Tab-separated table of C-alpha atoms and ligand atoms in Angstrom:
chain	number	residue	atom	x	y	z
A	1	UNK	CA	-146.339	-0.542	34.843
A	2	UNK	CA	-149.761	-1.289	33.925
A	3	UNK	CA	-152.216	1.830	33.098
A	4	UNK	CA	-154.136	1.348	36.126
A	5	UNK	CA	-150.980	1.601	38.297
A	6	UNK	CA	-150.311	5.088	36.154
A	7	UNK	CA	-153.456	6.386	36.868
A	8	UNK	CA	-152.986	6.090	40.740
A	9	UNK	CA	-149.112	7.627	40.439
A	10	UNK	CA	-150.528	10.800	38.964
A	11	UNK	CA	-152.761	11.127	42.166
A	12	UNK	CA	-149.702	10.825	44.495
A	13	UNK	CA	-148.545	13.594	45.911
A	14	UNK	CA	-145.573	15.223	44.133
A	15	UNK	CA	-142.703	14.335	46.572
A	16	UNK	CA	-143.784	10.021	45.985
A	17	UNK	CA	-143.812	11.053	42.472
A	18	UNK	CA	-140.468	12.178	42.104
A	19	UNK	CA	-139.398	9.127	43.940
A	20	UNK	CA	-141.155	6.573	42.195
A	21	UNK	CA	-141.310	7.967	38.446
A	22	UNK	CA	-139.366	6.257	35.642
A	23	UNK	CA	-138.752	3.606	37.380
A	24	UNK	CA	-139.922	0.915	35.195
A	25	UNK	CA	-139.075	-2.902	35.764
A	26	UNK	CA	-137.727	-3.571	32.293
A	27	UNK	CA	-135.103	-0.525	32.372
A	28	UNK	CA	-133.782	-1.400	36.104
A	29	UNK	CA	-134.004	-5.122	35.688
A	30	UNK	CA	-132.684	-8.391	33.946
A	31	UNK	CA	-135.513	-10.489	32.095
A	32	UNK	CA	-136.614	-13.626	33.863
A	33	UNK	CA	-135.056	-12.114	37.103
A	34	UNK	CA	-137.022	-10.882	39.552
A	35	UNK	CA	-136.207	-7.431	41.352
A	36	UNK	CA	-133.395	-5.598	39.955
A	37	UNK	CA	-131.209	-1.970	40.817
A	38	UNK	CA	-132.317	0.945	41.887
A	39	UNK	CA	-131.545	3.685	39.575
A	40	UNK	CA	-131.601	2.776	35.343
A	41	UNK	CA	-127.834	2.765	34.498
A	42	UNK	CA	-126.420	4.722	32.213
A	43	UNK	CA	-127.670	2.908	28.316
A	44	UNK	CA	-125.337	3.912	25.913
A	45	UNK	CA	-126.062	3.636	22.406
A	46	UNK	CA	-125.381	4.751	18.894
A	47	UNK	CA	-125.903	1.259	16.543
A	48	UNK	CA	-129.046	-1.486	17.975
A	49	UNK	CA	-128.544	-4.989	16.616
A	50	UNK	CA	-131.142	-6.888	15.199
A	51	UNK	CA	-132.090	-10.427	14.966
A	52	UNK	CA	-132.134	-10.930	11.742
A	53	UNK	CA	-133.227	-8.945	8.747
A	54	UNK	CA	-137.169	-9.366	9.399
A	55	UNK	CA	-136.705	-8.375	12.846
A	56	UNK	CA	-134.654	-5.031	11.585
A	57	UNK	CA	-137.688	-4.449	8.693
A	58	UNK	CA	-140.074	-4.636	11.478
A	59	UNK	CA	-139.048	-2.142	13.661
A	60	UNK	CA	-140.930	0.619	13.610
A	61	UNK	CA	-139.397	4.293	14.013
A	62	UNK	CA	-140.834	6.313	16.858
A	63	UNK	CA	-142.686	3.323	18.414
A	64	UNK	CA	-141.992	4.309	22.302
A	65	UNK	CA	-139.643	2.625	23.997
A	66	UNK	CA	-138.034	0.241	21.741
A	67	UNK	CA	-134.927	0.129	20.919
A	68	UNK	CA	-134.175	1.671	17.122
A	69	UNK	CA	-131.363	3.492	16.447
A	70	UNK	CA	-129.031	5.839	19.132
A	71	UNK	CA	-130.786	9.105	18.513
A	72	UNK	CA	-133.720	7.620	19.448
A	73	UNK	CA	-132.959	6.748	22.643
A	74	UNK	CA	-133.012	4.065	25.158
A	75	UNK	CA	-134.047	3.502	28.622
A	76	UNK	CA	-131.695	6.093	30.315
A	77	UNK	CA	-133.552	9.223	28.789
A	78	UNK	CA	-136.637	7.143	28.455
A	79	UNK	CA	-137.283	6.970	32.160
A	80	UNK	CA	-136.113	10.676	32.512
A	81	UNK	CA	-138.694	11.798	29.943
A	82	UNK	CA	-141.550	9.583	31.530
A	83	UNK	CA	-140.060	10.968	35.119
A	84	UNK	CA	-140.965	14.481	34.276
A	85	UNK	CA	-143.897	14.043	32.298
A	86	UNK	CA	-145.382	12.232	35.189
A	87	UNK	CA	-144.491	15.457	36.988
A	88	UNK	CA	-147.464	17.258	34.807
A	89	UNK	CA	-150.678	15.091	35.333
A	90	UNK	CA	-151.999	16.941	32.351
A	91	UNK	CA	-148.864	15.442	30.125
A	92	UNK	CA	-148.595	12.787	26.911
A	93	UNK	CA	-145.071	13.063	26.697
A	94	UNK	CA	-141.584	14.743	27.222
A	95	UNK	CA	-138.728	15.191	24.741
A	96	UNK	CA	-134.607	15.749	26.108
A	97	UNK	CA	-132.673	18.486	24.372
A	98	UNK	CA	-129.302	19.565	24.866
A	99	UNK	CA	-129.447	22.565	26.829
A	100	UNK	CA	-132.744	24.937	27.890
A	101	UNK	CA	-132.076	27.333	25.139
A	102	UNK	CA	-132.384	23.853	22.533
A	103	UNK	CA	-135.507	23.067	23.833
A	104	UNK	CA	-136.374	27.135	23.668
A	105	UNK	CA	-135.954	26.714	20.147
A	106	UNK	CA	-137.385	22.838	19.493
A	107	UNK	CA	-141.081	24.141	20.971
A	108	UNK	CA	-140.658	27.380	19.282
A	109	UNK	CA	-139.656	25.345	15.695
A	110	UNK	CA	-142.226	22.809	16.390
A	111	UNK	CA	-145.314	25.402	16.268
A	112	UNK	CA	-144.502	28.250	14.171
A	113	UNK	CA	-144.380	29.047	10.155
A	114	UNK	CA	-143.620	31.354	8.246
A	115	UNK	CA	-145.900	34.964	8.242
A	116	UNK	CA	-146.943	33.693	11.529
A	117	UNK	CA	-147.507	36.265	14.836
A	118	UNK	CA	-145.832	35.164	18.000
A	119	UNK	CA	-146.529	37.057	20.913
A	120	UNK	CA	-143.406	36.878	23.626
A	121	UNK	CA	-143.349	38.369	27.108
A	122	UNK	CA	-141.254	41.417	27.123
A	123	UNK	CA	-139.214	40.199	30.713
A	124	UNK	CA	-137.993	36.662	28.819
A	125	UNK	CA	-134.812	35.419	28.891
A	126	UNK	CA	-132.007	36.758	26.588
A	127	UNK	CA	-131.359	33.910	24.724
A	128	UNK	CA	-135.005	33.321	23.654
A	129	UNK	CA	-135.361	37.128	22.671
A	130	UNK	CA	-132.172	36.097	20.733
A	131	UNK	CA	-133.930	33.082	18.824
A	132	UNK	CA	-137.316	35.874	18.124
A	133	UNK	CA	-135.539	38.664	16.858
A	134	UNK	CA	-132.160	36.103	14.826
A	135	UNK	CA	-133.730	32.957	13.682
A	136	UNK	CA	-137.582	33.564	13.663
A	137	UNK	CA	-136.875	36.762	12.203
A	138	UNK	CA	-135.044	35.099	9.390
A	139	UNK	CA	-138.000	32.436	8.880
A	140	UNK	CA	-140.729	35.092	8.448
A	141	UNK	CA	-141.961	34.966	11.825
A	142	UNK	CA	-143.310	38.447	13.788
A	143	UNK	CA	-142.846	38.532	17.319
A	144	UNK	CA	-144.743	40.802	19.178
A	145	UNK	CA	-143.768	41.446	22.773
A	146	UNK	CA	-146.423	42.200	25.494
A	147	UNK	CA	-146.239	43.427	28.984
A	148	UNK	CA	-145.650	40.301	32.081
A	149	UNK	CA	-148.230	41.673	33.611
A	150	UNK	CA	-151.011	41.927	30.944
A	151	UNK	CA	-152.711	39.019	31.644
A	152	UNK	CA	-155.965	38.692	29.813
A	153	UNK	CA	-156.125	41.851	28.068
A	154	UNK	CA	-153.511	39.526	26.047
A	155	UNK	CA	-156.846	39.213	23.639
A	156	UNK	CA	-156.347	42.876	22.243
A	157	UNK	CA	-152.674	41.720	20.670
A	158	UNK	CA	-154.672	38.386	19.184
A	159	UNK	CA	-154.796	38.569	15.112
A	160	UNK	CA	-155.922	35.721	12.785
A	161	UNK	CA	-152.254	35.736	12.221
A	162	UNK	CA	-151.383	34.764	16.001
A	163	UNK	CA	-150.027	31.386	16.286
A	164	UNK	CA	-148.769	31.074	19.555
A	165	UNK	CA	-147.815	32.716	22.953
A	166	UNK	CA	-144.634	32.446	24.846
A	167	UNK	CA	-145.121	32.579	28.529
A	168	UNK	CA	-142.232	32.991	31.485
A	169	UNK	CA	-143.538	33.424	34.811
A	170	UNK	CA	-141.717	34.387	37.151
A	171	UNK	CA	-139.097	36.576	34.773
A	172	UNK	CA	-136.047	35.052	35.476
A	173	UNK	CA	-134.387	38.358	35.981
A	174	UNK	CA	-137.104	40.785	37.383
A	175	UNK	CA	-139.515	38.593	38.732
A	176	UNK	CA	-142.807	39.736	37.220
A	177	UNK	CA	-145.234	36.610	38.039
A	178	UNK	CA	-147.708	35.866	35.127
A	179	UNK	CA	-151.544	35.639	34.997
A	180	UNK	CA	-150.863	32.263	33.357
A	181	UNK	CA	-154.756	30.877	33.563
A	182	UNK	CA	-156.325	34.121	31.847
A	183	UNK	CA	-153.652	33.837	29.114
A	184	UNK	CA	-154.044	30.039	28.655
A	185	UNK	CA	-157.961	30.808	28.228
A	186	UNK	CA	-158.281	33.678	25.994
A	187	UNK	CA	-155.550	30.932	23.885
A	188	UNK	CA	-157.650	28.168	23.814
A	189	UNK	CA	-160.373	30.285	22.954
A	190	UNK	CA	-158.869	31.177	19.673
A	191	UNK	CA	-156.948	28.197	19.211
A	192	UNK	CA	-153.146	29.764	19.646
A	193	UNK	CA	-151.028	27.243	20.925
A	194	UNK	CA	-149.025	28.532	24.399
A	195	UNK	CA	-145.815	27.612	25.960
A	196	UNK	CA	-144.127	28.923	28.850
A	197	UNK	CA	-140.689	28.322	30.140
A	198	UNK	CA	-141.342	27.044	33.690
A	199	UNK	CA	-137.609	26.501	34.467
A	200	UNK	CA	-138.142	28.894	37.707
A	201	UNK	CA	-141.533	26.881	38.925
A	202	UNK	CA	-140.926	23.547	37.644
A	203	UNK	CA	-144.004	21.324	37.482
A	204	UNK	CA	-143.302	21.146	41.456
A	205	UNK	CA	-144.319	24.540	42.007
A	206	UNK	CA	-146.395	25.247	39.122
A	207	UNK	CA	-147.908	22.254	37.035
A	208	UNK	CA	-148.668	24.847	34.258
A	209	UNK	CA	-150.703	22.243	31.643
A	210	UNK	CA	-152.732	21.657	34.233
A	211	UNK	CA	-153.461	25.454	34.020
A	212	UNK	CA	-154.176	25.255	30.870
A	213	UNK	CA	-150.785	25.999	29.074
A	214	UNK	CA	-150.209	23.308	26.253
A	215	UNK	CA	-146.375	22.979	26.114
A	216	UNK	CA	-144.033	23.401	29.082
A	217	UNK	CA	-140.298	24.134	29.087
A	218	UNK	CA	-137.977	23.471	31.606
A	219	UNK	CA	-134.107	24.101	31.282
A	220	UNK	CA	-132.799	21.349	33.719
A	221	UNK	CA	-129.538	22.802	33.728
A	222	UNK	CA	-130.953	24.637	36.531
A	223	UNK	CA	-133.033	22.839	39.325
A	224	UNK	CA	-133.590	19.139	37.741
A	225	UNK	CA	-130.134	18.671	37.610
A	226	UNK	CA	-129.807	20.519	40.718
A	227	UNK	CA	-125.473	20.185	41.134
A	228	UNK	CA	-124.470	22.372	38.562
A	229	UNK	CA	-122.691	20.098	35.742
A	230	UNK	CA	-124.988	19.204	33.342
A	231	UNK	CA	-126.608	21.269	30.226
A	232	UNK	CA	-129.689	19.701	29.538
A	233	UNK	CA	-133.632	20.698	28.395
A	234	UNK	CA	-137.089	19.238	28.636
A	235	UNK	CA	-140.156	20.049	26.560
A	236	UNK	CA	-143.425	18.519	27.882
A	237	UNK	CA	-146.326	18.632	25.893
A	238	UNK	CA	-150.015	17.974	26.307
A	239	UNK	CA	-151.945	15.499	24.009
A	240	UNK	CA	-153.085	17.639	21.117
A	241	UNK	CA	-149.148	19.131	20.753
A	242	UNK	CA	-147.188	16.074	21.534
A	243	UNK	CA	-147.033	14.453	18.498
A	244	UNK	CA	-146.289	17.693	16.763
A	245	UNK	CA	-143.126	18.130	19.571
A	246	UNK	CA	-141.904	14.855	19.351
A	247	UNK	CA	-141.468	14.394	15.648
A	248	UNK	CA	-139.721	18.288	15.152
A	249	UNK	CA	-137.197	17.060	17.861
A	250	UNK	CA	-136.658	13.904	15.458
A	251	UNK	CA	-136.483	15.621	12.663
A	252	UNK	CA	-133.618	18.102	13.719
A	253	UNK	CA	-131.432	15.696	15.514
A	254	UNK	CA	-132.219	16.717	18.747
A	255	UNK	CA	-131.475	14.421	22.142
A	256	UNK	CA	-129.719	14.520	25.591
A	257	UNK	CA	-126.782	12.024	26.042
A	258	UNK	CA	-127.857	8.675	28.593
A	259	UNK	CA	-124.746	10.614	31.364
A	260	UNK	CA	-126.482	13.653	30.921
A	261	UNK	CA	-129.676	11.712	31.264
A	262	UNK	CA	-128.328	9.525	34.275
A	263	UNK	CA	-127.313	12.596	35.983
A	264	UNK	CA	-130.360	14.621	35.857
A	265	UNK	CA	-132.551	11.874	37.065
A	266	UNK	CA	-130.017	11.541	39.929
A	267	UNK	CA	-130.653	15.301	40.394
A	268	UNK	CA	-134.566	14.759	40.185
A	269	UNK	CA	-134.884	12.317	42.697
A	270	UNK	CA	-133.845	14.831	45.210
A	271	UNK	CA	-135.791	17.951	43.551
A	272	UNK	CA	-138.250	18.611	46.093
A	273	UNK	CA	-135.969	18.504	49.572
A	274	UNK	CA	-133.503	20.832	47.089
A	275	UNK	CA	-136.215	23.365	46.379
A	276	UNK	CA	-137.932	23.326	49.596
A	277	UNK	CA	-135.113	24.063	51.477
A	278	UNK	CA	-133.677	26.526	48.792
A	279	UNK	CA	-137.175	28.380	48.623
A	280	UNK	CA	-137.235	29.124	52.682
A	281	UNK	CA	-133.551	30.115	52.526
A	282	UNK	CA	-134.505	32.654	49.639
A	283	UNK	CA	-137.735	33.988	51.508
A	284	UNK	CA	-135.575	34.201	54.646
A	285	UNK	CA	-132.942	36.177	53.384
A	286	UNK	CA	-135.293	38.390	50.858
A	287	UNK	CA	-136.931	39.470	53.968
A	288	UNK	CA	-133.777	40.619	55.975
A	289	UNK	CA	-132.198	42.242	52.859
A	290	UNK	CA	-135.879	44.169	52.584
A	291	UNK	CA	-135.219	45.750	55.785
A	292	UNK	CA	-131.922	47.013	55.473
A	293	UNK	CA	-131.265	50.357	54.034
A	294	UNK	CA	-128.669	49.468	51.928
A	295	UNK	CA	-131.493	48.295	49.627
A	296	UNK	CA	-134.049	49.859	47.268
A	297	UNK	CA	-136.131	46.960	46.451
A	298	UNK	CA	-136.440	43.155	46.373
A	299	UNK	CA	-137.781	41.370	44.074
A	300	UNK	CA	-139.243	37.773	45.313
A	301	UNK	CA	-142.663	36.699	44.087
A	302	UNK	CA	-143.810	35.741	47.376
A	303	UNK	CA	-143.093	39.084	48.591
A	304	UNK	CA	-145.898	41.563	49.087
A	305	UNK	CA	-144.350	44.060	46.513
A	306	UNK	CA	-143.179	41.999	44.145
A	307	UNK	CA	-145.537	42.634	40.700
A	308	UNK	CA	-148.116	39.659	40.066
A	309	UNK	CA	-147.614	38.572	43.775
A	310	UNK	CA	-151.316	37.826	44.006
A	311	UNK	CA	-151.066	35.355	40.864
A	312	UNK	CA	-147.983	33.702	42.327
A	313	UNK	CA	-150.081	33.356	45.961
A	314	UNK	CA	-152.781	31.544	43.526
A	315	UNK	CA	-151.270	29.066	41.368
A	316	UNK	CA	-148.211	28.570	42.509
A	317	UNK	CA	-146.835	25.682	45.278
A	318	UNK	CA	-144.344	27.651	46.727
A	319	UNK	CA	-141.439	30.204	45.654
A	320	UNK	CA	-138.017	28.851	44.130
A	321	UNK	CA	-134.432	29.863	45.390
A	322	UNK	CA	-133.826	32.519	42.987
A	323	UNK	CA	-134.479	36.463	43.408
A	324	UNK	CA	-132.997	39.438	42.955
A	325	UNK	CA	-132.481	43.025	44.798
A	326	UNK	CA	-132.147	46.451	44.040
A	327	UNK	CA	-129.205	48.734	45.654
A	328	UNK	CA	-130.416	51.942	47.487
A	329	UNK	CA	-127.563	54.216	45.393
A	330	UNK	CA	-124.305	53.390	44.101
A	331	UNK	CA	-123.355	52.311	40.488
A	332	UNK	CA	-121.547	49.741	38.644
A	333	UNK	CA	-118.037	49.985	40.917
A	334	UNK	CA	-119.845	49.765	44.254
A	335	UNK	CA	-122.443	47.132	43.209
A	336	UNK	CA	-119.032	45.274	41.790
A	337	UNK	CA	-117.175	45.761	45.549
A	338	UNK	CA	-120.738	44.270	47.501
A	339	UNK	CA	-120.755	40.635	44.863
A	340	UNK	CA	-116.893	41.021	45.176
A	341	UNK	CA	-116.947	41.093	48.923
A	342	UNK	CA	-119.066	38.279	49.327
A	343	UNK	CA	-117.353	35.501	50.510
A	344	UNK	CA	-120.039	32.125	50.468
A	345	UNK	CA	-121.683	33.763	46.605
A	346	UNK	CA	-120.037	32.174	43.605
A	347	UNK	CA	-119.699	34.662	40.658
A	348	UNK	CA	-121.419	33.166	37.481
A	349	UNK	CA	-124.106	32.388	35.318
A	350	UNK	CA	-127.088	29.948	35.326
A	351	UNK	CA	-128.600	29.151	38.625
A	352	UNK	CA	-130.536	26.503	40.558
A	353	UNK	CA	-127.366	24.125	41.779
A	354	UNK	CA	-126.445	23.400	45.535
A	355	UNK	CA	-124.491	26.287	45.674
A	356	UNK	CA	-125.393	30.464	46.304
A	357	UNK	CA	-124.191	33.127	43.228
A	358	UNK	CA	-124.465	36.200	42.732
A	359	UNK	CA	-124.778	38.002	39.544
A	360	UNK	CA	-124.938	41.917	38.152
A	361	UNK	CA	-128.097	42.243	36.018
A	362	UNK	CA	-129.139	45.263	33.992
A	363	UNK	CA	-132.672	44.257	32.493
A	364	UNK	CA	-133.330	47.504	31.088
A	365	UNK	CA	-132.077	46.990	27.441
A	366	UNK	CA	-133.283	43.964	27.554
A	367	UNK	CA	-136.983	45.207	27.041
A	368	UNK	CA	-139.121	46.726	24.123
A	369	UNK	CA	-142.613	46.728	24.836
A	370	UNK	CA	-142.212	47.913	28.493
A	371	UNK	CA	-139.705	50.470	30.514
A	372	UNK	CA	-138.117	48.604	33.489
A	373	UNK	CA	-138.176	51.464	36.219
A	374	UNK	CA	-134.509	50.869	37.712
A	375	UNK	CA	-134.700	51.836	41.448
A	376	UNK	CA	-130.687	50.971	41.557
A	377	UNK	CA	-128.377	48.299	40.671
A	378	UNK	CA	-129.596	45.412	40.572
A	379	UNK	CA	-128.354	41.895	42.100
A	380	UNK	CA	-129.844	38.550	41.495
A	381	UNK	CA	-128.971	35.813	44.124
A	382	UNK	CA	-129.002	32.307	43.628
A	383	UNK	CA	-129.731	30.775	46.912
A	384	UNK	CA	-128.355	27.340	47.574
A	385	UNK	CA	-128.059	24.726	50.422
A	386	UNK	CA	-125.883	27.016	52.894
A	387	UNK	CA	-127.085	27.810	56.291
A	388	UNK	CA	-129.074	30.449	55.873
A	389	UNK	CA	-127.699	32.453	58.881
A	390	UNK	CA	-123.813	32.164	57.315
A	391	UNK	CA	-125.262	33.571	53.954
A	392	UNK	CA	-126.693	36.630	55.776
A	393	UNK	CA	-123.861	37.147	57.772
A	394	UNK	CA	-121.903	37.309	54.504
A	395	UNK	CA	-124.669	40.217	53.575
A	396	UNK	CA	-123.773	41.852	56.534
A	397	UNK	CA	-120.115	42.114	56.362
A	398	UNK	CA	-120.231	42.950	52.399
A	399	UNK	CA	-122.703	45.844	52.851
A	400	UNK	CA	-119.917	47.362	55.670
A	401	UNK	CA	-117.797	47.054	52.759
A	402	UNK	CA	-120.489	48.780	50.208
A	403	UNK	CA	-121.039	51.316	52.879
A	404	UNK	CA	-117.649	52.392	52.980
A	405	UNK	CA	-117.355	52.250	49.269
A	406	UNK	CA	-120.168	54.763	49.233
A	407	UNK	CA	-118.547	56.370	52.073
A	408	UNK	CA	-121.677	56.299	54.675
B	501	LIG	C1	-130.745	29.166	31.840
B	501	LIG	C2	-132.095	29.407	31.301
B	501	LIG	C3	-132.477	28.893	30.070
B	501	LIG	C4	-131.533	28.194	29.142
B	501	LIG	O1	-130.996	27.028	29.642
B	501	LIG	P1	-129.576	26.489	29.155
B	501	LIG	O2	-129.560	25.079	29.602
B	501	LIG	O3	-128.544	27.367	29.807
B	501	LIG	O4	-129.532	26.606	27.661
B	501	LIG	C5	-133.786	29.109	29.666
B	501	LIG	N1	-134.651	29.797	30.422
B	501	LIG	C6	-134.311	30.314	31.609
B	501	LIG	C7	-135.318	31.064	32.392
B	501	LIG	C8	-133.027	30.149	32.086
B	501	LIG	O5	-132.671	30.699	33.260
């Protein structure tokens, strides 16, 4: 693909991107023949044989897309990376870890030293609180957590010591939608570096370099791979921080298997119909459980109510399939007999596959710089590609059951 042709992909519209991307000639097609498959098959590699001796001393480590050495690739995760970095018109590259929380920790690695100040949004999830107060901790870095909703008064927490921000917008457990542009500016004012874990969004609902965030996280466990049985992470960088991203991922090792890789751009191709349909399901039945009075609260960002609703109604695309919902009384037991007693709502973790869960959430110990105000117990649903009118029935007949548990 020539750069011209590049140039005129980024201005397609997202749905022909997702299509199209990574599709190069040379990873889909036999030299000297025209055409070729469809999809890049699956290029497994550890050793790459040389020539001859002169070809192997000419090789160059980290030149893109040539074939070096197993960890470095080859075209199966090559045309996944250049797949989702075309998905960020504002992107120089994308790097493949082996699970969201890897690539978590390959941005955060990449960026910070030690006696460095990294400021974290107080409604992340677990795991990357995990790496801030374990691992950073250990390496001399400070985290400082800050409320979702601060947005730019984010400049009062700014030291000469602050080295980078850590965005997540929407909260993948409570939902509090970031004011990602008036964080991203007072950043590049003072020249912190920020990154946000868009695994919620993805760059089809919120292209957030293009907002002015420099690194971009997705786990693709959850909607790239879409189906549920791959682990997998992305970390897409703009031009000043890619270099910086790419070689940390080198140095510690880190890749995605060409299955893994195979699979996930299987599960791209069909990202947008997934998350379209998902995201009206989710709106559809956060609306019906928000008039029932067996609940306190939802919590969907493209609900009225939900906090930073106005920021989601500006930057973002349109609203994933993932929410959650508040109980109007009960406790631990009777939330347990509603997720129980639903019949078509798988009981696990992770989210974003073809298939609904539900999940018992308590974010309040989860936080330090803020108080979550707990209305009731609180449910997160995972909406997937069931009719939405069997899912609510399912609602219906589990809140009977809920309602007799609380005996009204
Ligand atoms: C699941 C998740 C991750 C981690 O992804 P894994 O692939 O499970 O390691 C990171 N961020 C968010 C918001 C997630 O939901």
């Amino acid at each position: 693909m020539s750069g011209q042709e590049d140039d005129k992909a980024q201005e397609r519209a997202p749905a022909t991107r997702l299509v199209q991307a990574g599709r190069r000639a040379e990873w889909t097609g036999m030299p000297g023949q025209p055409g070729g498959i469809v999809n890049p098959p699956v290029w497994r590699a550890s050793t790459i044989l040389y020539e001859n001796v002169a070809h192997l001393r000419g090789a160059v480590m980290g030149e893109p897309h040539k074939l070096y050495y197993g960890r470095r690739g080859a075209p199966t995760s090559w045309s996944l990376a250049e797949a989702l970095t075309q998905m960020e018109p504002e992107a120089a590259g994308t790097m493949l870890y082996p699970s969201g929380v890897a690539a978590i920790m390959g941005a955060m690695l990449a960026v910070l030293r030690p006696g460095d100040e990294f400021l974290m949004v107080d409604s992340t999830y677990g795991p990357s609180r995990s790496l801030c107060d374990g691992l950073l901790r250990e390496i001399g870095v400070t985290t400082i957590y800050y409320d979702p909703l601060i947005g730019g008064e984010i400049a009062k927490l700014c030291t000469e010591r602050t080295r980078a921000i850590f965005l997540e917008s929407p909260g993948s457990l409570t939902f509090e939608v970031q004011d990602v542009p008036a964080i991203a500016a007072v950043a590049r004012e003072r020249g912190i570096v920020t990154m946000i874990d868009n695994t919620w969004a993805t760059p089809l609902l919120l292209p957030a370099l293009g907002l002015g965030v420099d690194i971009s996280i997705l786990a693709c466990t959850k909607y790239i791979v879409g189906h549920s049985d791959v682990m997998m992470g992305s970390v897409t960088a703009n031009d000043a921080l890619w270099g910086t991203i790419r070689n940390r991922a080198h140095m510690l090792g880190q890749m995605a298997s060409p299955d893994d890789a195979w699979l996930a751009l299987r599960g791209l191709r069909t990202l947008e119909v997934r998350m379209r349909r998902q995201g009206e399901s989710a709106l559809a039945l956060a609306r019906w459980l928000e008039a029932r009075p067996e609940v306190a609260r939802v919590l969907h960002p493209a609900l009225p109510g939900c906090p930073g609703h106005d920021a989601w109604a500006r930057d973002f695309r349109g609203a994933a399939g993932l929410f959650a919902f508040e109980l109007a009384g009960g406790g631990e037991a009777e939330r347990a007999r509603l997720i129980d007693n639903l019949a078509l709502f798988g009981i696990g973790y992770s989210w974003g596959g073809f298939e609904s869960l539900a999940l018992p959430v308590d974010p309040a110990n989860l936080r330090t710089a803020t108080r979550w105000e707990e209305r009731g117990p609180l449910v997160r649903i995972n909406v997937g590609l069931e009719d939405v009118d069997d899912l609510i029935a399912d609602f219906d007949q589990a809140f009977t059951q809920w309602r007799a548990a609380m005996g009204r």
